[in-house]
Coordinates of C-alpha atoms and ligand atoms in Angstrom, one line a residue:
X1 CA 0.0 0.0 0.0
X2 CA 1.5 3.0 -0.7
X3 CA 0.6 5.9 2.3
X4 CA 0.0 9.1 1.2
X5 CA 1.8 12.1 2.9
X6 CA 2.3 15.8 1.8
X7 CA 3.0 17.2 -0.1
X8 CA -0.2 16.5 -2.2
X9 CA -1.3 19.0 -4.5
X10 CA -4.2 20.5 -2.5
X11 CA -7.0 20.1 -5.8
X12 CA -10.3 20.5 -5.0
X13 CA -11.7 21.3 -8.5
X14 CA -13.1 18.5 -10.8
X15 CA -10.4 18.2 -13.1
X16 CA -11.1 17.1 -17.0
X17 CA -8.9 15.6 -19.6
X18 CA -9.5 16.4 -23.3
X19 CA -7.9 14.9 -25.7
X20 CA -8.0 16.5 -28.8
X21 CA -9.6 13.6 -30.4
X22 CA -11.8 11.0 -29.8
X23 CA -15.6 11.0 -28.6
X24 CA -16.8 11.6 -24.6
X25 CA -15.9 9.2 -22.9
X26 CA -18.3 7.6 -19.5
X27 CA -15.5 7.1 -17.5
X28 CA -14.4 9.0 -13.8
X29 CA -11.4 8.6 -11.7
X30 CA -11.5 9.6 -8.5
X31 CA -7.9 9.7 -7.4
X32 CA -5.4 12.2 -4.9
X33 CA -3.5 14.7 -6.8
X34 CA -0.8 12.2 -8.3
X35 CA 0.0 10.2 -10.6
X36 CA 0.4 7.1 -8.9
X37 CA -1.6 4.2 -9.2
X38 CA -3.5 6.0 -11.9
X39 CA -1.0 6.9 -14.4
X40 CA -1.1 3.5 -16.7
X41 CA -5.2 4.1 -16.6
X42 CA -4.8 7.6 -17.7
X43 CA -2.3 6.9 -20.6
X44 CA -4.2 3.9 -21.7
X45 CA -7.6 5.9 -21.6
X46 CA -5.7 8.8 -23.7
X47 CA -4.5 6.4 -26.0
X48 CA -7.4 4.7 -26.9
X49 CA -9.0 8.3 -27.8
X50 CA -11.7 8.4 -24.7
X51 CA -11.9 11.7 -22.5
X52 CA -12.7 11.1 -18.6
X53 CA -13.2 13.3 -15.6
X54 CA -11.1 13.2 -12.6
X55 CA -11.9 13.7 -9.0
X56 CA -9.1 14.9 -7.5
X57 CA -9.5 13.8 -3.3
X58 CA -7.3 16.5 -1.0
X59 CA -6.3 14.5 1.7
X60 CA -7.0 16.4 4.6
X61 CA -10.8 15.4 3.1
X62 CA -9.7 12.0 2.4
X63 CA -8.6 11.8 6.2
X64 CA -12.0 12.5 7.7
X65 CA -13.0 8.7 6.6
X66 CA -16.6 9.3 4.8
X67 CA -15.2 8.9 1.4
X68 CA -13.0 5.9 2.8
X69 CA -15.7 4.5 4.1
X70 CA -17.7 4.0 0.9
X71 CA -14.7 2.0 -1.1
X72 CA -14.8 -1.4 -1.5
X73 CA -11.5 -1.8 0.1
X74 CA -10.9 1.6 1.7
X75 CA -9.0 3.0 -0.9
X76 CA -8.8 4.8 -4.6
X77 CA -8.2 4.8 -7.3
X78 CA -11.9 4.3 -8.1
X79 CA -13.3 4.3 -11.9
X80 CA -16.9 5.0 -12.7
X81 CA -18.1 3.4 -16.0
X82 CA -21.6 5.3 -16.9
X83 CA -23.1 4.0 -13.2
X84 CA -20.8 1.4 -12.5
X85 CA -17.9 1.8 -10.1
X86 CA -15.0 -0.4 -9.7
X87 CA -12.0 -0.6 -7.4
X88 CA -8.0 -1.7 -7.7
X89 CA -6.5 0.0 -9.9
X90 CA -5.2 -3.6 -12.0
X91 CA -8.9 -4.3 -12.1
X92 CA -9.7 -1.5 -13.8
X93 CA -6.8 -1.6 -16.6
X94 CA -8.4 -5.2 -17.2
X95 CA -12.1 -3.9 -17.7
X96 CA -10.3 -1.1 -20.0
X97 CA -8.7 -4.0 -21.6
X98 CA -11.9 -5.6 -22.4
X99 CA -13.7 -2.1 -23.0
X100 CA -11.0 -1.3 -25.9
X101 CA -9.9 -4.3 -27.5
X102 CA -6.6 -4.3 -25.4
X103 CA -6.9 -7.5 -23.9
X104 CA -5.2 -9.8 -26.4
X105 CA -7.1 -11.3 -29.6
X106 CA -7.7 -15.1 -27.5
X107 CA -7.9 -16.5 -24.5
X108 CA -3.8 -17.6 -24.1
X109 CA -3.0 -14.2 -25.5
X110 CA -5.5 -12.5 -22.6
X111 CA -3.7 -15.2 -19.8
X112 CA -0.4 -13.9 -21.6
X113 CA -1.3 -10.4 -20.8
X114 CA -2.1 -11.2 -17.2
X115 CA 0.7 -13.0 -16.4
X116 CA 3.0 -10.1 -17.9
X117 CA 0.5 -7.3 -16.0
X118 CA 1.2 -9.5 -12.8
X119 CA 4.6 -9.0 -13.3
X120 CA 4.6 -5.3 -14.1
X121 CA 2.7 -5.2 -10.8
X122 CA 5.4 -7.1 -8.7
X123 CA 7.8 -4.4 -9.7
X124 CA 5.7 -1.7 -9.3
X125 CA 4.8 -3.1 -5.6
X126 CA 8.9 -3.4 -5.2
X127 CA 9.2 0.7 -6.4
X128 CA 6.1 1.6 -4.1
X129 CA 7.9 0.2 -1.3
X130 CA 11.2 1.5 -2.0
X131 CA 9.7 5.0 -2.5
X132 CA 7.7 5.2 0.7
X133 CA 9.7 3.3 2.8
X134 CA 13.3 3.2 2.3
X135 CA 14.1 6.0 0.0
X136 CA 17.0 7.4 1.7
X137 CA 18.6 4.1 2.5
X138 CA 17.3 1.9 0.2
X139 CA 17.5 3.6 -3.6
X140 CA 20.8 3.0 -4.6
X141 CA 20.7 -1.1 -3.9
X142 CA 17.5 -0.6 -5.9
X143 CA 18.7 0.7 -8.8
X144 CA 21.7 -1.7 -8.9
X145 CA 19.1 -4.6 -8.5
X146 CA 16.9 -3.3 -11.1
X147 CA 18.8 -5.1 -14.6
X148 CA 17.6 -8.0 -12.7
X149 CA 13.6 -7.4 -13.1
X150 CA 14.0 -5.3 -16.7
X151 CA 16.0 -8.0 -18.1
X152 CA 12.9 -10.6 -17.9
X153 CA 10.7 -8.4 -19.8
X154 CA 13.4 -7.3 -22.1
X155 CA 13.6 -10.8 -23.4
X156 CA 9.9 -11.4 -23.8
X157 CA 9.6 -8.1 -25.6
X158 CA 12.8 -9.3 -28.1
X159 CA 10.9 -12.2 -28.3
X160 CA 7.8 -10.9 -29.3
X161 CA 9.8 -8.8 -31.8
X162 CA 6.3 -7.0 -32.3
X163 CA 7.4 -3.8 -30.2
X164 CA 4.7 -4.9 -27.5
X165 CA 4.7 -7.7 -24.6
X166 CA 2.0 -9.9 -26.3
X167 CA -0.1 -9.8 -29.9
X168 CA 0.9 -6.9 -32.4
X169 CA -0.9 -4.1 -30.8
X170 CA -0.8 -2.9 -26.8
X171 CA -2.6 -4.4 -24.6
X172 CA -3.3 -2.8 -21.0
X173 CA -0.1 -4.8 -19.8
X174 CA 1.9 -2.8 -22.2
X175 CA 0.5 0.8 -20.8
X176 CA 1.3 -0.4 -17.5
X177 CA 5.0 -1.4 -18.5
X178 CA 5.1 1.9 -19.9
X179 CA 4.3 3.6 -17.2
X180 CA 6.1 1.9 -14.4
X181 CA 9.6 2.2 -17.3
X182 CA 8.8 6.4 -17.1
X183 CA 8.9 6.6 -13.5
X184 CA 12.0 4.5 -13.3
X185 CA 13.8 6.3 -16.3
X186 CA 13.2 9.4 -13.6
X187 CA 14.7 7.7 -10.7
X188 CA 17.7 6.6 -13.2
X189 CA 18.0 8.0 -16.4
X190 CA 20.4 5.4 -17.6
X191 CA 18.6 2.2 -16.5
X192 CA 16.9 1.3 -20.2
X193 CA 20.1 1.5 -21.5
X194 CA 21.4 -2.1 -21.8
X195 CA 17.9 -3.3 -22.7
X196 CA 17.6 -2.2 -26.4
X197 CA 13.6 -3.4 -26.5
X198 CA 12.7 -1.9 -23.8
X199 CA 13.9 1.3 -24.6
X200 CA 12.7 1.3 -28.0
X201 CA 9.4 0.3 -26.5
X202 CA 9.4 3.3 -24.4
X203 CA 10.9 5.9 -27.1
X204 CA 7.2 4.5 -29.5
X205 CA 5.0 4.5 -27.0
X206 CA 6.0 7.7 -25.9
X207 CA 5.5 9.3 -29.7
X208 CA 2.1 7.6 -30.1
X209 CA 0.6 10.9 -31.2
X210 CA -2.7 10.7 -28.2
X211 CA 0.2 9.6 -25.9
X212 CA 2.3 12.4 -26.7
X213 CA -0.3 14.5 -26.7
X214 CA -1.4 13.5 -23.3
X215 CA 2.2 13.5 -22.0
X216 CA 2.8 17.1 -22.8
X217 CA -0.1 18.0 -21.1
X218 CA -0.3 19.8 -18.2
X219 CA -3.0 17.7 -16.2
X220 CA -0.3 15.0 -16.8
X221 CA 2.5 17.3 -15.8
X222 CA 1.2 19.3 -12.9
X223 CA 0.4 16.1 -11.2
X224 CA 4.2 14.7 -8.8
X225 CA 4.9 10.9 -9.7
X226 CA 4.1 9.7 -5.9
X227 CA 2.3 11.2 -2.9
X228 CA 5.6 11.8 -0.8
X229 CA 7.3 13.8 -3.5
X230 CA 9.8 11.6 -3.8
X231 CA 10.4 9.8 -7.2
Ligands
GSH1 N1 -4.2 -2.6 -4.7 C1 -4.8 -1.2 -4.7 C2 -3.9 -0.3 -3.9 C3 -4.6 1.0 -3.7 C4 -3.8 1.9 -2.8 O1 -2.8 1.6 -2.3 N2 -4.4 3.2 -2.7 C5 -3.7 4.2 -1.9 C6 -3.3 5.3 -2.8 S1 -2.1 4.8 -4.0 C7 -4.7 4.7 -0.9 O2 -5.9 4.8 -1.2 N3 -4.2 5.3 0.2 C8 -5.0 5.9 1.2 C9 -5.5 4.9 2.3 O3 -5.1 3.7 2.3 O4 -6.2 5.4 3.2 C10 -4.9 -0.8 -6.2 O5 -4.1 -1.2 -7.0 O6 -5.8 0.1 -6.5

């Protein structure tokens, strides 16, 4: 779990997104002020053309319990479809998947997809942890571990040889590699660079023209990577 701390962005406003193209989409985060455990969802959402509303919780509010109280599990991020709501934020990149056509084009490619999201997420739970909890004392035997989690999904993307983890188009594991490669290309510039696929990975995704779009923005930019500042 990652614990939120200031210095959050105090945002009270409802937020929006536009893309420049693509129709209105029914979909709502309701999120803090970071980027977090929503930023895969937002890229994927951006990519696949659909405009959303965000939330945006302060967490003073957030500490007086009533919104807490109403989540299925006591947290956010929390993604309205038309009326339905749905929690965990790996839960909702999979009913994105489904919603978009990003979830492989069979049944082994979609239980391809999950194992390599599952994998994304162990690494992403192994940054969290580092981030919040051992920053100071903890980030430089991180970073000189790291070649040892990249290099297994270097060699399924050179496998592949498609530019994405599974099929010949992205699926929602591929936004969430994306994401989790950005934040870690910020905590160590260099770290792609002995994993040629990966980084090529990164350098398309990144020019996708609604991903660059959406990257340049500034509801992507104003938002910090993590709730402790640290990144
Ligand atoms: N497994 C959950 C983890 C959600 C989570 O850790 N949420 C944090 C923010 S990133 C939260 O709500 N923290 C406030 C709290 O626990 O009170 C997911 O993937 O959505």
């Amino acid at each position: 779990m990652c614990r939120l701390q200031p210095p959050v962005p105090k945002l009270k406003e409802i937020a929006e997104y536009d893309s420049e193209v693509g129709e209105v989409g029914p979909y709502t985060i309701t999120y803090f002020g970071v980027r977090g455990r929503c930023g895969a969802m937002r890229i994927m959402m951006a990519d696949q053309g659909q405009e959303w509303k965000e939330i945006v919780v302060d967490f003073a509010d957030w500490m007086k319990g009533d919104l807490k109280a109403t989540c299925v599990f006591g947290q956010l991020p929390k993604l309205e479809d038309g009326g339905f709501a749905l929690y965990q934020s790996n839960a909702i990149l999979r009913h994105l998947g489904r919603n978009h056509d990003a979830y492989g084009k069979d049944g082994k490619e979609a239980a391809l997809i999950d194992m390599m999201c599952d994998g994304v997420e162990d690494l992403r739970l192994k940054y969290v942890k580092m981030i919040y909890q051992e920053y100071d004392t903890g980030k430089d035997v991180y970073i000189k571990d790291l070649p040892n989690h990249l290099d297994k999904f270097e060699a399924v993307m050179a496998k592949n040889k498609t530019g994405f983890l599974v099929g010949d188009k992205p699926s929602f594991a591929d936004y969430s590699l994306f994401e989790v490669l950005l934040n870690h290309l910020v905590l160590c510039s260099s770290c792609l660079d002995t994993f040629p696929s990966l980084k090529s990975f990164v350098e398309k995704m990144s020019a996708r023209p609604k991903i660059k779009t959406f990257l340049d923005s500034e509801a992507y930019k104003k938002l910090p990577i993590n709730g402790n500042g640290k990144q």
